[in-house]
Amino acid sequence: MSIYDSLNPQQKEAVLHDKGPLLILAGAGSGKTRVLTHRIAYLIEERNVNPWNILAITFTNKAAKEMRERVDSLIGYGAEDVWVSTFHSTCVRILRRYIESIGYSKNFTIYDADDQKTLMRDVCKYLNIDTKAYKEKSILSVISNAKNELINSVEFAKDSGNDYSAKIYSKAYTEYQKRLKSNNALDFDDLIFKTIDLFKTNDEALAYFQNRFKYIMVDEYQDTNTAQFQLIYLLSSGINRDGVKENNLSVVGDDDQSIYKFRGANIHNILNFEKAYRNTKVIKLEQNYRSTKNILNAANEVILNNTTRKVKSLWTDNDEGEPLNFTVYSNDLEEAESIADSIQTSYQKGDAKLSDFAILYRTNAQSRVIEDRLVRKNIPYKIIGGVNFYARKEIKDIIAYLKTIDNGLDDIAVKRILNVPRRGIGLTTSERVETYSINNEISFYEALKNAEYVPGLERTSSRIVPFISLIEGLKNNLQSESFSLSDIIDDILDGTGYLKELETEGSDEALERINNINELINTMTYYEQNAEQPTLSGFLEEVALISAIDNLDDTADYVVLMTLHSSKGLEFPHVYLCGMEEGIFPSYMIKNADNPKEELEEERRLCYVGITRAKTTLSLSAARQRMLRGEMQYNKPSRFVYEIPRHLLKSELPNNKVESFNKKNSFGINTSFTAKPFSTLSKNIGGNNLLALDYETGDTVKHIKFGEGLVIDITKGGKDYEITVEFKKFGVKKLISSFAKLKKIE
DNA sequence: TGTATGGATATTTTT
DNA sequence: TATCCATACA
């Protein structure tokens, strides 16, 4: 039996596709990674394609690693020669080799969001841009959008014409690029942008890679942006020996799972693929192997409300499974408590491992309450994302030292550590050095070396000298043959007294920082032992391109918490989708967006992604009130919940337990209950979901807290009703029908 | 130059 | 709520 026999007909067709462009529209859980890996195996084993002629591109390191492992297990040898990597690392590898032809040096550093912001702050100061009116972040986002659309600063300037704001952005863009270059640094977007730049200006480099990558595969194609599209287009447009353009490009994606528009992803890349590549073969994978029928149907129904999509419908041979849970809790604490409870119960019964559970939410901020509950119950968990490990102060400090040692041109790094730990070198000094460096067109570090000549620094220069000799000493260590990379952090810690300072402080926070630093040392040791040719630049590069999801270890047993975005591509037997509330999910941000309808559809795709992560059970939940940035929010259940057909949902028995932490709710009572919103719900044919009320004006109704009252008015407000009731004991109140569980009294 | 303080402010998703 | 920033003071 061959490895291809286990594939279904569509999968097989995709795997056995010969040459030319191939678009695989792969629904959630339809085995797309399987198809890609089998296709790679097929090309190598059956078509005698050289492994090194294959390039497979993913978005995360984790996906790349998985793909390589799977190819490895499929074929006997050669898997290690297949180039499997992310867009960004692919570009870094290309640039490390050829970047000199566009005027950077090979040991360029990569700026993360923090570095970008620091640099932009300097730029704004220099250009006298009022950062109240033009925030660093928004300027950076304008620049990022431009780069994603392959607009350089010169073209941007042309396009901005006489528009006042555009001119400011343009000036900032120009100066920002100038400084990146003099710092010998690239930001994330530059990695792609400059690679294209290189290919457009250096025919030899382009030809080399076109010739090398005869077969290209791209995963998650729906998330590519214009620049990435162009990159792939260039790489896949090589001419073969017979002078024919083969376009041996296979892309896999699902337009319904396109959730990175905010990051420049261009959904038209996938929607118009067939137009960009003539003679494209299109294959749809519609059989889902992951979820139960109930879960899949719920997902299908929700996504049906989107208008901009390729028509497809997923089906499955799997069991019907259990209906989905939907519970409305009175507040976020209770929601968290209940989720933790239910995980604990299943776990203790031995029904599942902890790693079978995932708790998904829209925003990172929501993780805090849940984390708190899990801690109290001693349930091991891991939060993916949130404050990035490499964004922590102590880690950034050490990294800045490493960058300074590696690339003295990186002014941002040098400035960061100049006075860390304190050396009595303050702002005034730093500014004088900077002025000197600008006037003399040298790097900040070079200027520091000349401190004694810098005007006004006669006295402080004595403090700068030891700093310089420290760095120079570390640089020298690195040169010596016997020196190992992993010693370098120890040397930094010793030489600077960084560790000592933390030890003396001795606070919990300081200990935590020490732990983090040790983790960094471990990472470095691991890198040194495993990399083919370990270098400091190589390590810094790896660290810069790491993503949150890469830290997910699927062999460890813990509950994972993450945003819906991070969950894409993963699957779990049991999924909790919490915070299913209007304003949270969909986010309130979409209301003020340029195109609310488009944004809503993106949120809905995100919901689709969330639902389709679940294999056997899915629990949705909402909270009637939740604390958000110190303010109490009252939200209605998410419209997405209403888009799930009633018959796919299970209503649980009321849950009236009294929790001590909940005593002080603003109503003075505990209203923990399991909502049954669908007992009173009817779905209109137009898709405009309205609650059907079982009472009308003039009826006597009963409210859980206010008791009996007379309905005096019912007004339609959006997708809900506002009910005015005159209560016997509490007077006239206005209530929202979906919250106030009013019961008609006969 | 360093630190403490209070007030303003910004709140989605991240390779 | 958490972070950032300006200002005042040591």
CSV table of C-alpha atoms in Angstrom, one decimal, chain A residues 325-650:
chain,number,residue,atom,x,y,z
A,325,ASN,CA,-23.2,24.7,25.0
A,326,PHE,CA,-24.1,28.3,25.3
A,327,THR,CA,-24.2,29.8,28.8
A,328,VAL,CA,-24.7,33.4,29.9
A,329,TYR,CA,-23.0,34.1,33.2
A,330,SER,CA,-23.7,37.1,35.3
A,331,ASN,CA,-20.1,38.3,35.1
A,332,ASP,CA,-16.7,37.5,33.8
A,333,LEU,CA,-15.5,36.0,37.1
A,334,GLU,CA,-18.3,33.5,37.1
A,335,GLU,CA,-17.6,32.7,33.5
A,336,ALA,CA,-14.0,32.0,34.3
A,337,GLU,CA,-14.9,30.0,37.4
A,338,SER,CA,-17.3,27.8,35.6
A,339,ILE,CA,-14.9,27.1,32.8
A,340,ALA,CA,-12.2,26.2,35.2
A,341,ASP,CA,-14.7,24.0,37.1
A,342,SER,CA,-15.8,22.1,34.1
A,343,ILE,CA,-12.3,21.4,33.0
A,344,GLN,CA,-11.4,20.2,36.4
A,345,THR,CA,-14.4,17.9,36.6
A,346,SER,CA,-13.7,16.3,33.3
A,347,TYR,CA,-10.0,15.9,34.1
A,348,GLN,CA,-10.6,14.4,37.5
A,349,LYS,CA,-13.1,12.0,36.0
A,350,GLY,CA,-10.3,10.9,33.7
A,351,ASP,CA,-12.3,11.8,30.6
A,352,ALA,CA,-9.6,14.0,29.1
A,353,LYS,CA,-6.0,15.3,29.4
A,354,LEU,CA,-5.5,18.9,30.2
A,355,SER,CA,-4.0,19.5,26.8
A,356,ASP,CA,-7.3,18.5,25.3
A,357,PHE,CA,-8.8,21.8,26.5
A,358,ALA,CA,-8.4,25.2,24.9
A,359,ILE,CA,-9.9,28.4,26.1
A,360,LEU,CA,-10.2,31.0,23.4
A,361,TYR,CA,-11.0,34.6,23.6
A,362,ARG,CA,-11.0,37.7,21.4
A,363,THR,CA,-8.6,39.9,23.3
A,364,ASN,CA,-5.5,39.1,25.4
A,365,ALA,CA,-6.9,41.2,28.3
A,366,GLN,CA,-9.6,38.6,28.8
A,367,SER,CA,-7.0,36.0,29.9
A,368,ARG,CA,-6.4,37.5,33.3
A,369,VAL,CA,-9.6,36.5,35.0
A,370,ILE,CA,-9.4,33.0,33.6
A,371,GLU,CA,-5.7,32.7,34.6
A,372,ASP,CA,-6.6,33.7,38.1
A,373,ARG,CA,-9.3,31.0,38.4
A,374,LEU,CA,-7.0,28.3,37.0
A,375,VAL,CA,-4.3,29.3,39.4
A,376,ARG,CA,-6.6,29.0,42.4
A,377,LYS,CA,-7.7,25.6,41.3
A,378,ASN,CA,-4.1,24.5,40.6
A,379,ILE,CA,-4.9,23.6,37.0
A,380,PRO,CA,-1.7,23.8,34.9
A,381,TYR,CA,-2.2,26.1,32.0
A,382,LYS,CA,-0.2,28.1,29.5
A,383,ILE,CA,-1.1,31.4,28.0
A,384,ILE,CA,0.0,31.8,24.4
A,385,GLY,CA,0.7,35.4,23.4
A,386,GLY,CA,0.1,38.4,25.5
A,387,VAL,CA,3.2,40.0,26.8
A,388,ASN,CA,5.8,38.4,24.6
A,389,PHE,CA,8.8,36.8,26.4
A,390,TYR,CA,11.2,38.8,24.2
A,391,ALA,CA,9.4,42.0,25.0
A,392,ARG,CA,10.2,41.9,28.7
A,393,LYS,CA,12.5,44.5,30.0
A,394,GLU,CA,15.3,42.3,31.2
A,395,ILE,CA,15.3,40.2,28.0
A,396,LYS,CA,15.3,43.3,25.8
A,397,ASP,CA,18.2,44.7,27.8
A,398,ILE,CA,20.3,41.6,27.4
A,399,ILE,CA,19.3,41.4,23.7
A,400,ALA,CA,20.3,45.0,23.3
A,401,TYR,CA,23.8,44.1,24.7
A,402,LEU,CA,24.0,41.2,22.3
A,403,LYS,CA,22.9,43.5,19.4
A,404,THR,CA,25.5,46.1,20.3
A,405,ILE,CA,28.2,43.5,20.4
A,406,ASP,CA,27.0,42.1,17.1
A,407,ASN,CA,26.2,45.2,15.2
A,408,GLY,CA,27.6,48.4,16.7
A,409,LEU,CA,25.6,50.4,14.2
A,410,ASP,CA,22.3,49.7,16.0
A,411,ASP,CA,21.9,53.0,17.8
A,412,ILE,CA,18.6,51.9,19.4
A,413,ALA,CA,20.2,49.1,21.1
A,414,VAL,CA,23.2,51.1,22.3
A,415,LYS,CA,21.1,53.9,23.6
A,416,ARG,CA,19.0,51.4,25.5
A,417,ILE,CA,21.8,49.9,27.5
A,418,LEU,CA,24.1,53.0,27.8
A,419,ASN,CA,22.7,53.6,31.3
A,420,VAL,CA,21.4,50.1,32.1
A,421,PRO,CA,22.4,49.3,34.8
A,422,ARG,CA,22.9,52.8,36.0
A,423,ARG,CA,26.2,54.3,35.2
A,424,GLY,CA,25.4,57.9,35.9
A,425,ILE,CA,25.0,58.6,32.2
A,426,GLY,CA,21.8,60.6,31.8
A,427,LEU,CA,19.7,62.1,29.2
A,428,THR,CA,21.7,65.2,28.8
A,429,THR,CA,24.8,63.2,28.0
A,430,SER,CA,22.9,60.9,25.6
A,431,GLU,CA,21.6,63.9,23.7
A,432,ARG,CA,25.0,65.5,23.4
A,433,VAL,CA,26.4,62.3,22.0
A,434,GLU,CA,23.6,62.0,19.6
A,435,THR,CA,24.0,65.6,18.3
A,436,TYR,CA,27.7,64.8,17.9
A,437,SER,CA,27.0,61.6,16.0
A,438,ILE,CA,24.6,63.3,13.7
A,439,ASN,CA,26.9,66.2,13.0
A,440,ASN,CA,29.8,63.9,12.3
A,441,GLU,CA,27.7,61.4,10.4
A,442,ILE,CA,28.9,58.5,12.6
A,443,SER,CA,27.0,56.0,14.6
A,444,PHE,CA,26.0,56.6,18.2
A,445,TYR,CA,28.5,54.0,19.3
A,446,GLU,CA,31.3,55.6,17.4
A,447,ALA,CA,30.4,58.9,18.9
A,448,LEU,CA,30.7,57.3,22.4
A,449,LYS,CA,34.1,56.1,21.6
A,450,ASN,CA,35.1,59.7,20.9
A,451,ALA,CA,33.4,60.9,24.1
A,452,GLU,CA,36.3,63.0,25.2
A,453,TYR,CA,35.9,65.2,22.1
A,454,VAL,CA,32.2,65.6,22.4
A,455,PRO,CA,31.4,69.1,23.5
A,456,GLY,CA,30.1,69.3,27.1
A,457,LEU,CA,31.2,65.8,28.0
A,458,GLU,CA,34.5,66.5,29.6
A,459,ARG,CA,33.4,65.2,32.9
A,460,THR,CA,31.0,62.4,32.0
A,461,SER,CA,33.4,60.9,29.5
A,462,SER,CA,35.1,59.2,32.3
A,463,ARG,CA,31.9,57.2,32.9
A,464,ILE,CA,31.6,56.3,29.2
A,465,VAL,CA,35.1,54.9,28.9
A,466,PRO,CA,34.4,51.8,31.1
A,467,PHE,CA,31.2,51.1,29.1
A,468,ILE,CA,33.1,51.2,25.8
A,469,SER,CA,35.9,48.9,27.2
A,470,LEU,CA,33.3,46.5,28.5
A,471,ILE,CA,31.7,46.2,25.0
A,472,GLU,CA,35.0,46.0,23.3
A,473,GLY,CA,36.1,43.3,25.7
A,474,LEU,CA,33.0,41.3,25.0
A,475,LYS,CA,33.5,41.7,21.2
A,476,ASN,CA,37.0,40.4,21.6
A,477,ASN,CA,35.9,37.4,23.5
A,478,LEU,CA,33.5,36.6,20.7
A,479,GLN,CA,36.4,36.6,18.2
A,480,SER,CA,38.5,34.1,20.1
A,481,GLU,CA,38.2,30.5,18.9
A,482,SER,CA,37.6,28.8,22.2
A,483,PHE,CA,34.8,31.1,23.2
A,484,SER,CA,31.4,29.6,23.3
A,485,LEU,CA,28.3,31.6,22.5
A,486,SER,CA,26.4,30.6,25.6
A,487,ASP,CA,29.1,32.2,27.8
A,488,ILE,CA,28.4,35.6,26.4
A,489,ILE,CA,25.3,36.3,28.5
A,490,ASP,CA,27.1,35.3,31.6
A,491,ASP,CA,29.9,37.7,30.7
A,492,ILE,CA,27.4,40.5,30.2
A,493,LEU,CA,25.8,39.8,33.5
A,494,ASP,CA,29.1,39.7,35.3
A,495,GLY,CA,30.6,42.6,33.5
A,496,THR,CA,27.7,44.9,34.0
A,497,GLY,CA,26.6,43.8,37.4
A,498,TYR,CA,23.1,43.3,36.0
A,499,LEU,CA,22.5,40.1,37.8
A,500,LYS,CA,24.0,41.4,41.1
A,501,GLU,CA,21.6,44.3,41.0
A,502,LEU,CA,18.7,42.0,40.7
A,503,GLU,CA,19.9,39.7,43.4
A,504,THR,CA,20.4,42.5,45.8
A,505,GLU,CA,16.9,43.7,45.1
A,506,GLY,CA,15.6,40.3,45.9
A,507,SER,CA,11.9,41.1,45.3
A,508,ASP,CA,9.6,38.6,43.6
A,509,GLU,CA,9.7,40.7,40.5
A,510,ALA,CA,13.5,40.6,40.5
A,511,LEU,CA,13.5,36.9,41.0
A,512,GLU,CA,11.1,36.5,38.1
A,513,ARG,CA,13.5,38.6,35.9
A,514,ILE,CA,16.4,36.4,36.9
A,515,ASN,CA,14.4,33.3,35.9
A,516,ASN,CA,13.6,34.9,32.6
A,517,ILE,CA,17.3,35.6,32.0
A,518,ASN,CA,18.1,32.1,32.8
A,519,GLU,CA,15.5,31.0,30.3
A,520,LEU,CA,17.2,33.1,27.7
A,521,ILE,CA,20.5,31.5,28.5
A,522,ASN,CA,18.9,28.1,28.0
A,523,THR,CA,17.5,29.2,24.7
A,524,MET,CA,21.0,30.3,23.6
A,525,THR,CA,22.6,27.1,24.7
A,526,TYR,CA,20.0,25.1,22.9
A,527,TYR,CA,20.6,27.2,19.8
A,528,GLU,CA,24.3,26.8,20.0
A,529,GLN,CA,24.0,23.0,20.2
A,530,ASN,CA,21.5,22.7,17.5
A,531,ALA,CA,22.2,25.2,14.8
A,532,GLU,CA,24.3,24.2,11.9
A,533,GLN,CA,26.6,27.2,12.2
A,534,PRO,CA,25.8,29.0,15.4
A,535,THR,CA,26.5,32.7,15.3
A,536,LEU,CA,25.4,35.6,17.4
A,537,SER,CA,23.6,37.1,14.4
A,538,GLY,CA,21.9,33.8,13.8
A,539,PHE,CA,20.7,33.7,17.3
A,540,LEU,CA,19.4,37.2,17.3
A,541,GLU,CA,17.6,36.6,14.1
A,542,GLU,CA,15.9,33.5,15.4
A,543,VAL,CA,14.8,35.4,18.5
A,544,ALA,CA,13.5,38.3,16.5
A,545,LEU,CA,11.4,36.1,14.3
A,546,ILE,CA,9.9,33.9,17.0
A,547,SER,CA,6.1,34.2,17.4
A,548,ALA,CA,3.9,33.5,20.3
A,549,ILE,CA,2.4,30.3,18.9
A,550,ASP,CA,5.9,28.9,18.5
A,551,ASN,CA,6.0,28.5,22.2
A,552,LEU,CA,3.2,26.0,22.3
A,553,ASP,CA,4.5,22.6,23.2
A,554,ASP,CA,2.1,19.9,22.3
A,555,THR,CA,3.8,17.2,24.3
A,556,ALA,CA,3.2,18.9,27.6
A,557,ASP,CA,-0.1,18.5,29.5
A,558,TYR,CA,-1.6,21.8,30.2
A,559,VAL,CA,-4.7,23.8,29.3
A,560,VAL,CA,-4.0,26.4,26.7
A,561,LEU,CA,-5.3,29.9,26.7
A,562,MET,CA,-5.0,32.1,23.6
A,563,THR,CA,-6.7,34.5,21.3
A,564,LEU,CA,-8.8,33.3,18.5
A,565,HIS,CA,-6.1,34.6,16.1
A,566,SER,CA,-3.4,32.5,17.7
A,567,SER,CA,-5.6,29.4,17.5
A,568,LYS,CA,-5.7,29.3,13.7
A,569,GLY,CA,-4.3,26.0,12.4
A,570,LEU,CA,-4.7,24.2,15.8
A,571,GLU,CA,-7.3,21.8,17.0
A,572,PHE,CA,-8.5,20.6,20.4
A,573,PRO,CA,-11.0,18.0,21.6
A,574,HIS,CA,-12.7,20.5,23.9
A,575,VAL,CA,-12.9,24.2,23.1
A,576,TYR,CA,-14.3,27.0,25.2
A,577,LEU,CA,-15.1,30.2,23.4
A,578,CYS,CA,-15.6,32.8,26.0
A,579,GLY,CA,-16.6,36.4,25.9
A,580,MET,CA,-19.2,35.9,23.2
A,581,GLU,CA,-20.6,39.3,23.6
A,582,GLU,CA,-21.4,42.3,21.4
A,583,GLY,CA,-18.6,44.8,21.8
A,584,ILE,CA,-16.1,42.1,22.7
A,585,PHE,CA,-16.7,39.8,19.9
A,586,PRO,CA,-17.4,41.3,17.4
A,587,SER,CA,-15.2,44.0,18.8
A,588,TYR,CA,-16.6,47.5,19.4
A,589,MET,CA,-13.8,48.8,17.3
A,590,ILE,CA,-15.4,47.8,14.1
A,591,LYS,CA,-18.2,50.3,14.5
A,592,ASN,CA,-15.8,53.2,13.8
A,593,ALA,CA,-13.9,51.4,11.1
A,594,ASP,CA,-13.8,52.7,7.5
A,595,ASN,CA,-15.8,49.8,6.4
A,596,PRO,CA,-17.8,48.3,9.2
A,597,LYS,CA,-19.4,45.7,7.1
A,598,GLU,CA,-16.1,44.3,5.9
A,599,GLU,CA,-14.7,44.3,9.4
A,600,LEU,CA,-17.8,42.5,10.7
A,601,GLU,CA,-17.2,39.8,8.1
A,602,GLU,CA,-13.6,39.5,9.3
A,603,GLU,CA,-14.8,39.1,12.9
A,604,ARG,CA,-17.3,36.5,11.7
A,605,ARG,CA,-14.4,34.6,10.0
A,606,LEU,CA,-12.6,34.8,13.2
A,607,CYS,CA,-15.7,33.2,14.9
A,608,TYR,CA,-15.6,30.5,12.2
A,609,VAL,CA,-12.0,29.8,12.9
A,610,GLY,CA,-12.8,29.5,16.6
A,611,ILE,CA,-15.7,27.1,16.2
A,612,THR,CA,-13.8,24.9,13.8
A,613,ARG,CA,-11.0,24.4,16.3
A,614,ALA,CA,-13.2,22.1,18.3
A,615,LYS,CA,-13.2,18.3,17.6
A,616,THR,CA,-15.8,16.9,20.0
A,617,THR,CA,-17.2,19.6,22.3
A,618,LEU,CA,-17.6,23.3,22.1
A,619,SER,CA,-18.8,25.6,24.8
A,620,LEU,CA,-19.7,29.2,24.1
A,621,SER,CA,-20.2,31.6,26.9
A,622,ALA,CA,-21.0,35.3,27.6
A,623,ALA,CA,-21.0,37.4,30.7
A,624,ARG,CA,-23.7,40.0,31.4
A,625,GLN,CA,-21.2,42.3,33.0
A,626,ARG,CA,-17.4,42.3,32.8
A,627,MET,CA,-14.7,44.5,34.1
A,628,LEU,CA,-12.7,46.1,31.3
A,629,ARG,CA,-9.9,48.5,31.9
A,630,GLY,CA,-11.3,49.2,35.3
A,631,GLU,CA,-14.7,49.9,34.0
A,632,MET,CA,-17.8,47.8,34.2
A,633,GLN,CA,-19.3,46.8,30.8
A,634,TYR,CA,-22.7,45.5,30.1
A,635,ASN,CA,-22.9,43.5,26.9
A,636,LYS,CA,-25.5,41.6,25.0
A,637,PRO,CA,-24.7,38.1,23.8
A,638,SER,CA,-22.9,38.1,20.5
A,639,ARG,CA,-24.8,38.1,17.3
A,640,PHE,CA,-22.7,35.2,16.2
A,641,VAL,CA,-24.4,33.1,18.8
A,642,TYR,CA,-27.7,33.9,17.4
A,643,GLU,CA,-26.5,32.8,14.0
A,644,ILE,CA,-26.1,29.3,15.2
A,645,PRO,CA,-29.3,27.3,14.6
A,646,ARG,CA,-31.2,26.7,17.8
A,647,HIS,CA,-31.3,22.9,17.4
A,648,LEU,CA,-27.5,22.7,17.5
A,649,LEU,CA,-27.4,24.2,21.0
A,650,LYS,CA,-28.0,22.6,24.3
